[in-house]
Amino acid sequence: MLLQAMLAGPGTFYQICERAGFDIEEAGMEHRLRMIFSRFIQGNVRLAGIRYVLKDASRAALLGAGPDQSGQVATPHFRGTVGAMPVVVVRRPAAEVRP
């Protein structure tokens, strides 16, 4: 919700919380939101003065802009454009060890 609220543009902590519809007067809510903001919302936001600004790559991803790179596999013969690509990590259950 916070990232979606930031699509409207940069803002201060209080402006973004208001856009997202959070009631910071609720017990413990302001503290939890400040912890989220202190980590810059998982690296998608940067702090410019007192305003939080959504990074360009994050804005493009949220808006669905750019090429669809899902399902691509980087192999030695990969000849595509070099750059950062999303990676899907799949965890498999550990094999049972029997004595």
PDB file of C-alpha atoms in Angstrom:
ATOM      1  CA  MET A   1       0.000   0.000   0.000  1.00  0.00           C
ATOM      2  CA  LEU A   2       2.828   2.385   0.784  1.00  0.00           C
ATOM      3  CA  LEU A   3       4.503   1.843  -2.574  1.00  0.00           C
ATOM      4  CA  GLN A   4       1.176   2.317  -4.337  1.00  0.00           C
ATOM      5  CA  ALA A   5       0.680   5.578  -2.427  1.00  0.00           C
ATOM      6  CA  MET A   6       4.109   6.724  -3.563  1.00  0.00           C
ATOM      7  CA  LEU A   7       3.109   6.392  -7.223  1.00  0.00           C
ATOM      8  CA  ALA A   8       1.254   9.690  -6.752  1.00  0.00           C
ATOM      9  CA  GLY A   9       4.607  11.372  -6.143  1.00  0.00           C
ATOM     10  CA  PRO A  10       7.195  12.056  -3.466  1.00  0.00           C
ATOM     11  CA  GLY A  11       6.133  13.061   0.005  1.00  0.00           C
ATOM     12  CA  THR A  12       7.014  13.255   3.656  1.00  0.00           C
ATOM     13  CA  PHE A  13       6.340  10.409   6.059  1.00  0.00           C
ATOM     14  CA  TYR A  14       3.003  11.908   7.091  1.00  0.00           C
ATOM     15  CA  GLN A  15       1.875  12.699   3.521  1.00  0.00           C
ATOM     16  CA  ILE A  16       2.550   9.166   2.316  1.00  0.00           C
ATOM     17  CA  CYS A  17       0.853   7.577   5.319  1.00  0.00           C
ATOM     18  CA  GLU A  18      -2.196   9.776   4.698  1.00  0.00           C
ATOM     19  CA  ARG A  19      -2.305   8.831   0.996  1.00  0.00           C
ATOM     20  CA  ALA A  20      -2.074   5.144   1.931  1.00  0.00           C
ATOM     21  CA  GLY A  21      -4.935   5.528   4.391  1.00  0.00           C
ATOM     22  CA  PHE A  22      -3.024   4.583   7.555  1.00  0.00           C
ATOM     23  CA  ASP A  23      -4.161   6.023  10.866  1.00  0.00           C
ATOM     24  CA  ILE A  24      -0.900   6.823  12.628  1.00  0.00           C
ATOM     25  CA  GLU A  25      -2.849   7.757  15.772  1.00  0.00           C
ATOM     26  CA  GLU A  26      -3.668   4.065  16.237  1.00  0.00           C
ATOM     27  CA  ALA A  27      -1.619   2.451  19.016  1.00  0.00           C
ATOM     28  CA  GLY A  28       1.793   1.339  17.740  1.00  0.00           C
ATOM     29  CA  MET A  29       1.041   2.153  14.083  1.00  0.00           C
ATOM     30  CA  GLU A  30       3.439   5.094  13.783  1.00  0.00           C
ATOM     31  CA  HIS A  31       6.285   3.046  15.258  1.00  0.00           C
ATOM     32  CA  ARG A  32       5.688   0.159  12.836  1.00  0.00           C
ATOM     33  CA  LEU A  33       5.467   2.480   9.843  1.00  0.00           C
ATOM     34  CA  ARG A  34       8.647   4.301  10.837  1.00  0.00           C
ATOM     35  CA  MET A  35      10.467   0.955  10.958  1.00  0.00           C
ATOM     36  CA  ILE A  36       9.260   0.198   7.429  1.00  0.00           C
ATOM     37  CA  PHE A  37      10.358   3.629   6.235  1.00  0.00           C
ATOM     38  CA  SER A  38      13.739   3.336   7.981  1.00  0.00           C
ATOM     39  CA  ARG A  39      14.496   0.387   5.728  1.00  0.00           C
ATOM     40  CA  PHE A  40      13.374   2.501   2.745  1.00  0.00           C
ATOM     41  CA  ILE A  41      10.599   0.057   1.960  1.00  0.00           C
ATOM     42  CA  GLN A  42      12.885  -2.759   0.804  1.00  0.00           C
ATOM     43  CA  GLY A  43      15.185  -0.562  -1.287  1.00  0.00           C
ATOM     44  CA  ASN A  44      12.446   0.785  -3.559  1.00  0.00           C
ATOM     45  CA  VAL A  45      12.545   4.285  -2.109  1.00  0.00           C
ATOM     46  CA  ARG A  46      15.261   6.848  -1.465  1.00  0.00           C
ATOM     47  CA  LEU A  47      15.269   9.731   0.967  1.00  0.00           C
ATOM     48  CA  ALA A  48      15.758  13.188  -0.573  1.00  0.00           C
ATOM     49  CA  GLY A  49      15.841  15.749   2.218  1.00  0.00           C
ATOM     50  CA  ILE A  50      12.690  15.016   4.211  1.00  0.00           C
ATOM     51  CA  ARG A  51      10.779  13.538   1.283  1.00  0.00           C
ATOM     52  CA  TYR A  52      10.656   9.906   0.238  1.00  0.00           C
ATOM     53  CA  VAL A  53      11.016   9.375  -3.514  1.00  0.00           C
ATOM     54  CA  LEU A  54      10.164   6.196  -5.411  1.00  0.00           C
ATOM     55  CA  LYS A  55      13.135   4.979  -7.488  1.00  0.00           C
ATOM     56  CA  ASP A  56      12.648   5.006 -11.277  1.00  0.00           C
ATOM     57  CA  ALA A  57      13.081   1.231 -11.648  1.00  0.00           C
ATOM     58  CA  SER A  58      10.525   0.601  -8.898  1.00  0.00           C
ATOM     59  CA  ARG A  59       8.064   3.030 -10.474  1.00  0.00           C
ATOM     60  CA  ALA A  60       8.409   1.265 -13.837  1.00  0.00           C
ATOM     61  CA  ALA A  61       7.896  -2.142 -12.215  1.00  0.00           C
ATOM     62  CA  LEU A  62       4.793  -0.999 -10.318  1.00  0.00           C
ATOM     63  CA  LEU A  63       3.321   0.503 -13.470  1.00  0.00           C
ATOM     64  CA  GLY A  64       4.134  -2.583 -15.520  1.00  0.00           C
ATOM     65  CA  ALA A  65       6.367  -0.656 -17.896  1.00  0.00           C
ATOM     66  CA  GLY A  66       9.298  -2.222 -19.655  1.00  0.00           C
ATOM     67  CA  PRO A  67       9.814  -5.597 -21.274  1.00  0.00           C
ATOM     68  CA  ASP A  68       8.385  -8.741 -19.729  1.00  0.00           C
ATOM     69  CA  GLN A  69      11.397 -10.761 -18.642  1.00  0.00           C
ATOM     70  CA  SER A  70       9.603 -13.512 -16.775  1.00  0.00           C
ATOM     71  CA  GLY A  71      10.815 -16.983 -17.579  1.00  0.00           C
ATOM     72  CA  GLN A  72      14.154 -15.958 -19.046  1.00  0.00           C
ATOM     73  CA  VAL A  73      17.147 -18.104 -18.249  1.00  0.00           C
ATOM     74  CA  ALA A  74      20.693 -16.758 -18.373  1.00  0.00           C
ATOM     75  CA  THR A  75      22.905 -19.372 -20.010  1.00  0.00           C
ATOM     76  CA  PRO A  76      26.428 -19.184 -21.484  1.00  0.00           C
ATOM     77  CA  HIS A  77      24.941 -18.565 -24.930  1.00  0.00           C
ATOM     78  CA  PHE A  78      22.640 -15.760 -23.724  1.00  0.00           C
ATOM     79  CA  ARG A  79      23.021 -12.844 -26.160  1.00  0.00           C
ATOM     80  CA  GLY A  80      20.403 -10.464 -24.807  1.00  0.00           C
ATOM     81  CA  THR A  81      20.915  -7.027 -23.341  1.00  0.00           C
ATOM     82  CA  VAL A  82      23.141  -7.123 -20.294  1.00  0.00           C
ATOM     83  CA  GLY A  83      21.444  -5.724 -17.222  1.00  0.00           C
ATOM     84  CA  ALA A  84      19.620  -6.541 -14.040  1.00  0.00           C
ATOM     85  CA  MET A  85      16.828  -9.071 -14.403  1.00  0.00           C
ATOM     86  CA  PRO A  86      14.349 -10.446 -11.889  1.00  0.00           C
ATOM     87  CA  VAL A  87      15.093 -13.857 -10.447  1.00  0.00           C
ATOM     88  CA  VAL A  88      12.555 -16.310  -9.087  1.00  0.00           C
ATOM     89  CA  VAL A  89      13.868 -18.372  -6.184  1.00  0.00           C
ATOM     90  CA  VAL A  90      12.101 -21.651  -5.549  1.00  0.00           C
ATOM     91  CA  ARG A  91      12.696 -23.543  -2.345  1.00  0.00           C
ATOM     92  CA  ARG A  92      12.371 -27.277  -2.394  1.00  0.00           C
ATOM     93  CA  PRO A  93      11.653 -29.335   0.713  1.00  0.00           C
ATOM     94  CA  ALA A  94      14.716 -30.962   2.177  1.00  0.00           C
ATOM     95  CA  ALA A  95      15.049 -34.669   1.463  1.00  0.00           C
ATOM     96  CA  GLU A  96      14.304 -36.890   4.375  1.00  0.00           C
ATOM     97  CA  VAL A  97      17.359 -38.454   5.927  1.00  0.00           C
ATOM     98  CA  ARG A  98      16.740 -42.039   6.998  1.00  0.00           C
ATOM     99  CA  PRO A  99      19.173 -43.866   9.270  1.00  0.00           C
TER     100      PRO A  99
END
